[in-house]
Amino acid sequence: MIIRGDEPEQIRLLRKLYKPGNYFMQGNEAVAYGALFAGCRFYAGYPITPSSEIAETMARELPKLGGYYLQMEDEIGSIAAMIGASWTGFKVMTATAGPGFSLMQENLGYAVMTETPLVLVDVQRSGPSTGQATKGAQGDFFQARWGTHGDHPIVAVSPTSGQDAFWEIIRAFNIAERLRTPVVFLFDGVLAHTRELVKIPSVDEVEITYRKLPQNEEEAKLPFGDPHGDGVPPMPLFGHGYFTHVTGSTHKENGLRDVYTPEVHDRLVRRIHRKIEKNRHVYEKYEEHFTDDAEILVVSWGVTARPALGAVLKAREEGIKVGLFVPKTVHPFPGERMRELGKRVRAILVPEMNLGQMILEVQRYVNDDVLLKGVNKIGGVPLTVEEILREIRGVA
């Protein structure tokens, strides 16, 4: 039986099992509980640090809600199982870290091409390769965007705290379902293993979305069409009596393979791009602090946004007019807002736990007369308030 997560019995179980209140928990646990509130009832995974607590929590909690946890033989099998379960109607998730994320890239491309909604959590750790296995990093920024091959759009969300992770994973599910697309959740090893206060809300406070289904036989016959003009096809589910063909090869609106006709490939891939680009209002999200009068702008994401805010607050106490811009959806990058902010300031600092990745996206949208400088740290240790503050003073 398919569970959407919004059935009355599911709401009753959530109310019974997870009382509203403040809890002291790891970021990984916040991700898992947020996923349960979002309606995730299928998880397939392979343990890898620093993401394993997500699998452990889902293995313990999913059976209580009638959901399914599958321990797979590896990461390739994990994402493949997710894709299959999604086509039966489940909201699905897996979690991994850098090396596992690399193994999942081929099937991530398959999910893009077959327009399969799923949430893939990448708890970033210090690399390349097996690197510093337990240490956090922000080195997968572009792997999330370009890790799989071919022309493809991707949506990637990145939270800044355990509380934020709870709500942002719900948002990731809603985006995946609304746009019928995979969503990457870019977490990191520091936040994943940080224990902090997380407020679990009442079930009534959580708004969840379920994918568009065919309203009649004609729509079901075109699982890759665009009957509503928004680029998002209704998704016929396996086991509901439809004859649906799903392939990662180029296919026509009815799902049948056609790898020879240029127009078919052009029409398919352009629509997949268009549905992400024209529905920017569904996923674009960012936070701003003190940007109204800022002469210096700090742009940061994920775990690094926290010391960045601390540094901005201290700098403003010293009279430095500095603001902070935090993309919460990092792909597609909020470029137009970045362009607007870039015209107002004379310097931009980009702190991140890598040797300079998001700064390249920032660079695409700001003029050459703006001083643009990375504040970079690797080695599995997060940037501190003092380290970022020192750089702000340096350009003030």
XYZ file of C-alpha atoms in Angstrom:
396
model
C 0.000 0.000 0.000
C 1.315 3.396 -0.968
C 1.585 5.956 1.837
C 1.594 9.645 0.851
C 2.105 10.916 4.384
C -1.015 13.078 4.517
C -3.623 10.374 5.205
C -5.694 10.806 8.432
C -4.100 7.686 9.938
C -0.629 9.050 9.182
C -1.494 12.372 10.813
C -2.797 10.509 13.852
C 0.401 8.486 14.124
C 2.625 11.557 13.753
C 0.694 13.316 16.529
C 0.984 10.263 18.768
C 4.654 9.550 18.162
C 6.217 12.999 17.930
C 4.924 15.486 20.475
C 5.564 19.158 19.752
C 8.339 20.646 21.852
C 12.022 21.371 22.149
C 14.427 18.491 21.710
C 18.199 18.232 21.927
C 19.304 16.343 18.834
C 21.914 15.963 16.124
C 21.491 17.689 12.792
C 21.254 14.269 11.161
C 18.336 13.382 13.423
C 16.627 16.679 12.556
C 16.892 15.749 8.871
C 15.323 12.347 9.523
C 12.431 13.706 11.603
C 11.785 16.454 9.069
C 11.612 13.816 6.344
C 9.040 11.849 8.341
C 6.904 14.982 8.733
C 7.262 15.628 4.982
C 5.693 12.246 4.237
C 8.796 10.198 3.446
C 7.843 6.559 3.930
C 10.604 4.837 1.971
C 14.320 5.022 2.658
C 17.014 2.973 0.960
C 20.579 3.513 2.053
C 24.081 2.343 2.714
C 25.809 3.643 5.858
C 28.666 6.092 5.480
C 29.983 8.607 7.948
C 29.055 11.381 8.669
C 25.549 10.592 7.425
C 24.841 7.270 9.156
C 22.594 8.643 11.926
C 20.022 9.565 9.291
C 19.809 5.910 8.230
C 19.737 4.759 11.850
C 16.862 7.106 12.707
C 14.867 6.182 9.614
C 15.415 2.452 10.277
C 14.027 2.894 13.776
C 11.130 5.255 13.024
C 9.789 4.291 9.589
C 8.232 0.965 10.685
C 6.224 2.848 13.338
C 4.557 4.761 10.492
C 4.077 1.754 8.229
C 7.002 2.859 6.079
C 9.917 0.899 4.653
C 13.640 0.960 5.333
C 15.942 -0.949 3.022
C 19.580 -1.598 3.869
C 21.135 -1.803 0.392
C 24.369 -3.405 -0.777
C 25.838 -0.063 -1.846
C 24.986 3.504 -2.846
C 24.203 2.580 -6.453
C 21.569 0.143 -5.276
C 20.246 2.712 -2.792
C 19.364 5.368 -5.324
C 18.086 2.738 -7.778
C 15.694 1.392 -5.132
C 14.549 4.953 -4.411
C 13.717 5.560 -8.053
C 11.664 2.383 -8.246
C 9.779 3.160 -5.032
C 9.073 6.700 -6.182
C 7.396 5.364 -9.330
C 5.030 3.376 -7.117
C 4.016 6.596 -5.337
C 6.208 6.780 -2.245
C 8.045 9.907 -1.172
C 11.615 8.648 -0.956
C 14.979 9.656 0.489
C 18.512 8.405 0.889
C 21.527 9.939 2.615
C 25.195 9.560 1.879
C 28.545 11.388 1.962
C 31.112 12.341 -0.666
C 32.279 8.928 -1.954
C 28.707 7.607 -1.944
C 27.468 10.764 -3.651
C 29.985 10.088 -6.423
C 28.599 6.577 -6.899
C 25.041 7.894 -7.117
C 25.714 10.341 -9.929
C 24.731 8.060 -12.810
C 21.345 7.276 -11.323
C 20.871 10.896 -10.303
C 21.027 11.671 -14.020
C 18.534 8.872 -14.651
C 16.184 10.459 -12.097
C 16.520 13.832 -13.851
C 15.779 12.290 -17.254
C 12.840 10.217 -16.000
C 11.571 13.134 -13.867
C 11.499 11.037 -10.714
C 10.862 12.959 -7.485
C 13.312 12.029 -4.734
C 15.479 13.682 -2.079
C 19.183 12.846 -1.951
C 20.985 14.030 1.179
C 24.716 14.590 0.762
C 26.389 15.102 4.140
C 29.540 16.700 2.794
C 32.839 15.550 4.217
C 36.414 16.495 3.589
C 37.801 14.999 0.353
C 38.823 14.280 -2.360
C 38.295 10.507 -2.271
C 37.888 9.097 1.234
C 39.676 12.185 2.577
C 38.985 12.977 6.223
C 36.080 10.582 6.644
C 34.453 12.058 9.731
C 35.258 15.720 9.087
C 32.870 18.215 7.576
C 33.451 20.273 4.440
C 31.662 22.180 1.702
C 33.495 20.675 -1.236
C 30.525 19.207 -3.124
C 28.958 22.501 -4.222
C 29.632 21.902 -7.905
C 29.338 18.135 -7.717
C 25.701 18.697 -6.776
C 25.304 20.899 -9.842
C 27.397 19.112 -12.450
C 28.241 15.670 -11.010
C 26.064 13.772 -13.414
C 26.617 14.083 -17.141
C 24.668 15.814 -19.866
C 22.665 19.024 -20.006
C 20.552 18.872 -16.903
C 19.040 21.242 -14.363
C 19.201 20.448 -10.655
C 17.727 21.918 -7.496
C 19.938 21.856 -4.387
C 18.999 23.106 -0.926
C 21.424 23.827 1.922
C 20.425 24.489 5.566
C 22.376 26.427 8.180
C 21.403 24.704 11.472
C 19.645 21.678 12.914
C 16.363 23.596 13.186
C 16.801 24.853 9.663
C 17.518 21.309 8.481
C 14.178 20.109 9.878
C 12.240 22.673 7.833
C 14.463 22.694 4.769
C 14.209 18.935 4.254
C 10.423 19.365 4.242
C 10.852 22.098 1.651
C 13.141 19.818 -0.378
C 10.426 17.151 -0.487
C 7.796 19.702 -1.480
C 9.977 20.978 -4.332
C 10.690 17.429 -5.542
C 7.004 16.554 -5.551
C 5.775 19.846 -7.006
C 8.260 19.868 -9.887
C 8.628 16.083 -10.297
C 12.381 16.267 -10.036
C 15.227 15.029 -7.822
C 16.399 17.500 -5.171
C 19.860 17.411 -3.594
C 20.058 18.347 0.082
C 23.573 19.695 0.682
C 24.245 19.143 4.366
C 27.712 18.895 5.971
C 29.507 16.876 8.593
C 29.735 19.756 11.075
C 25.993 20.468 11.228
C 25.215 16.766 10.934
C 27.009 15.977 14.198
C 26.217 19.170 16.084
C 23.730 18.633 18.884
C 21.498 21.617 19.456
C 17.939 22.628 20.276
C 15.407 21.692 17.616
C 11.752 22.586 18.014
C 9.433 19.888 16.689
C 6.220 21.602 15.577
C 2.657 20.418 15.651
C 1.769 18.338 12.606
C -0.796 21.020 11.744
C 2.000 23.560 11.216
C 3.619 21.491 8.464
C 2.404 21.963 4.920
C 3.298 19.140 2.588
C 2.907 18.651 -1.143
C 2.179 15.578 -3.193
C 2.973 15.141 -6.859
C 0.559 15.844 -9.689
C -1.274 12.690 -10.790
C -3.109 12.058 -14.090
C -6.700 13.217 -13.986
C -7.835 10.986 -16.840
C -6.663 8.265 -19.226
C -5.433 10.757 -21.805
C -3.057 12.414 -19.339
C -1.854 9.013 -18.166
C -0.896 8.126 -21.723
C 1.558 11.062 -21.803
C 3.747 10.646 -18.704
C 6.308 13.039 -20.208
C 3.961 15.525 -21.810
C 3.000 19.002 -20.700
C -0.812 19.054 -20.596
C -0.999 21.957 -18.133
C 1.633 24.196 -19.697
C 3.818 24.428 -16.590
C 6.367 21.907 -17.829
C 5.459 19.420 -15.082
C 3.812 16.229 -16.395
C 1.328 14.311 -14.241
C 3.015 11.136 -12.990
C 1.181 7.855 -13.582
C 2.118 5.436 -10.816
C 3.081 1.816 -11.272
C 0.392 -0.536 -10.050
C -2.507 1.723 -10.975
C -3.404 0.037 -14.259
C -1.437 2.281 -16.595
C 0.935 1.048 -19.287
C 3.819 3.382 -18.523
C 7.244 3.065 -20.120
C 10.152 4.691 -18.247
C 13.629 4.938 -19.741
C 16.707 7.071 -19.256
C 17.141 7.150 -23.003
C 15.603 9.973 -24.987
C 11.868 9.368 -25.124
C 8.719 10.827 -26.549
C 5.854 12.273 -24.531
C 4.317 8.795 -24.286
C 7.531 7.433 -22.765
C 8.606 5.322 -25.730
C 12.281 5.419 -26.634
C 13.411 7.506 -29.614
C 17.136 8.202 -29.636
C 17.347 9.095 -33.328
C 15.041 12.054 -33.861
C 16.789 15.331 -32.987
C 13.515 17.162 -32.407
C 12.392 14.613 -29.805
C 15.582 15.023 -27.776
C 15.500 18.808 -28.120
C 11.868 19.020 -27.039
C 12.351 16.720 -24.030
C 15.530 18.223 -22.617
C 14.418 21.810 -23.169
C 11.144 21.136 -21.342
C 12.985 19.574 -18.380
C 15.135 22.713 -18.199
C 12.163 25.010 -18.700
C 10.116 23.516 -15.881
C 12.919 24.293 -13.416
C 13.656 27.751 -14.774
C 10.063 28.978 -15.104
C 9.090 27.692 -11.647
C 11.823 29.577 -9.826
C 9.202 30.883 -7.387
C 8.743 27.293 -6.139
C 12.306 26.834 -4.921
C 14.270 30.116 -4.834
C 15.032 31.134 -1.276
C 17.664 33.242 0.434
C 18.194 35.188 3.644
C 19.509 38.722 3.972
C 20.883 40.509 7.025
C 21.709 44.241 7.035
C 21.889 44.474 3.241
C 19.959 47.771 3.036
C 22.930 49.988 3.914
C 25.779 47.535 3.341
C 28.982 48.729 1.690
C 30.592 45.313 2.180
C 28.700 42.088 1.561
C 29.450 38.659 2.983
C 27.981 35.818 0.914
C 27.966 32.417 2.551
C 26.038 29.150 2.754
C 25.446 26.111 4.928
C 27.393 25.784 8.156
C 29.683 28.719 7.299
C 26.742 31.121 7.257
C 26.619 30.859 11.051
C 30.070 32.264 11.910
C 29.562 34.659 8.995
C 26.521 36.144 10.734
C 28.471 36.350 13.990
C 31.257 38.224 12.223
C 28.785 40.619 10.557
C 27.157 41.410 13.915
C 30.542 42.142 15.525
C 31.667 44.234 12.580
C 28.536 46.354 12.738
C 29.246 46.962 16.443
C 32.508 48.473 15.210
C 30.632 50.727 12.799
C 31.434 48.774 9.633
C 28.527 48.745 7.199
C 28.504 45.092 6.252
C 25.631 42.788 5.281
C 25.118 39.071 4.790
C 23.488 37.175 1.910
C 22.748 33.465 2.437
C 21.340 31.416 -0.477
C 19.239 28.589 0.967
C 18.615 27.170 -2.477
C 22.144 27.116 -3.866
C 21.239 25.606 -7.261
C 19.886 27.218 -9.318
C 21.820 30.097 -7.794
C 19.791 33.246 -6.981
C 21.765 35.181 -9.550
C 19.464 38.130 -10.155
C 19.342 39.050 -6.458
C 23.108 38.600 -6.311
C 23.452 40.977 -9.262
C 21.284 43.621 -7.551
C 23.234 43.410 -4.305
C 26.544 43.436 -6.160
C 25.747 46.854 -7.655
C 25.386 48.413 -4.186
C 28.602 47.330 -2.503
C 32.313 47.892 -3.070
C 33.554 44.560 -1.696
C 32.230 41.011 -1.399
C 33.675 38.287 0.827
C 32.731 34.636 0.299
C 33.602 32.376 3.267
C 33.244 28.638 2.671
C 34.851 25.371 3.796
C 36.588 24.692 0.490
C 39.170 26.383 -1.702
C 36.642 28.513 -3.579
C 33.494 27.098 -5.138
C 30.392 29.209 -4.550
C 32.549 32.274 -5.153
C 32.619 31.280 -8.832
C 28.829 31.557 -8.980
C 28.979 34.948 -7.237
C 31.597 36.063 -9.744
C 29.197 35.450 -12.635
C 26.841 38.149 -11.361
C 29.018 40.993 -10.080
C 30.934 43.654 -11.936
C 34.703 43.637 -12.189
C 34.980 46.885 -10.203
C 33.746 45.107 -7.056
C 36.493 43.590 -4.900
C 35.672 39.873 -4.659
C 37.614 37.750 -2.186
C 37.259 34.204 -0.907
C 37.708 33.308 2.760
C 38.577 29.657 2.587
C 39.405 26.963 5.089
C 39.879 23.220 4.693
C 41.032 20.426 6.976
C 37.652 19.568 8.460
C 37.542 22.545 10.805
C 34.873 25.252 10.356
C 35.684 28.908 9.953
C 35.378 30.996 13.105
C 33.753 34.355 13.732
C 37.176 35.898 14.354
C 38.630 34.586 11.089
C 35.805 36.078 9.036
C 35.768 39.304 11.087
C 39.471 39.776 10.389
C 38.784 39.633 6.651
C 35.906 42.115 6.958
C 38.198 44.549 8.775
C 40.757 44.044 6.043
C 38.469 45.416 3.324
C 36.646 48.033 5.475
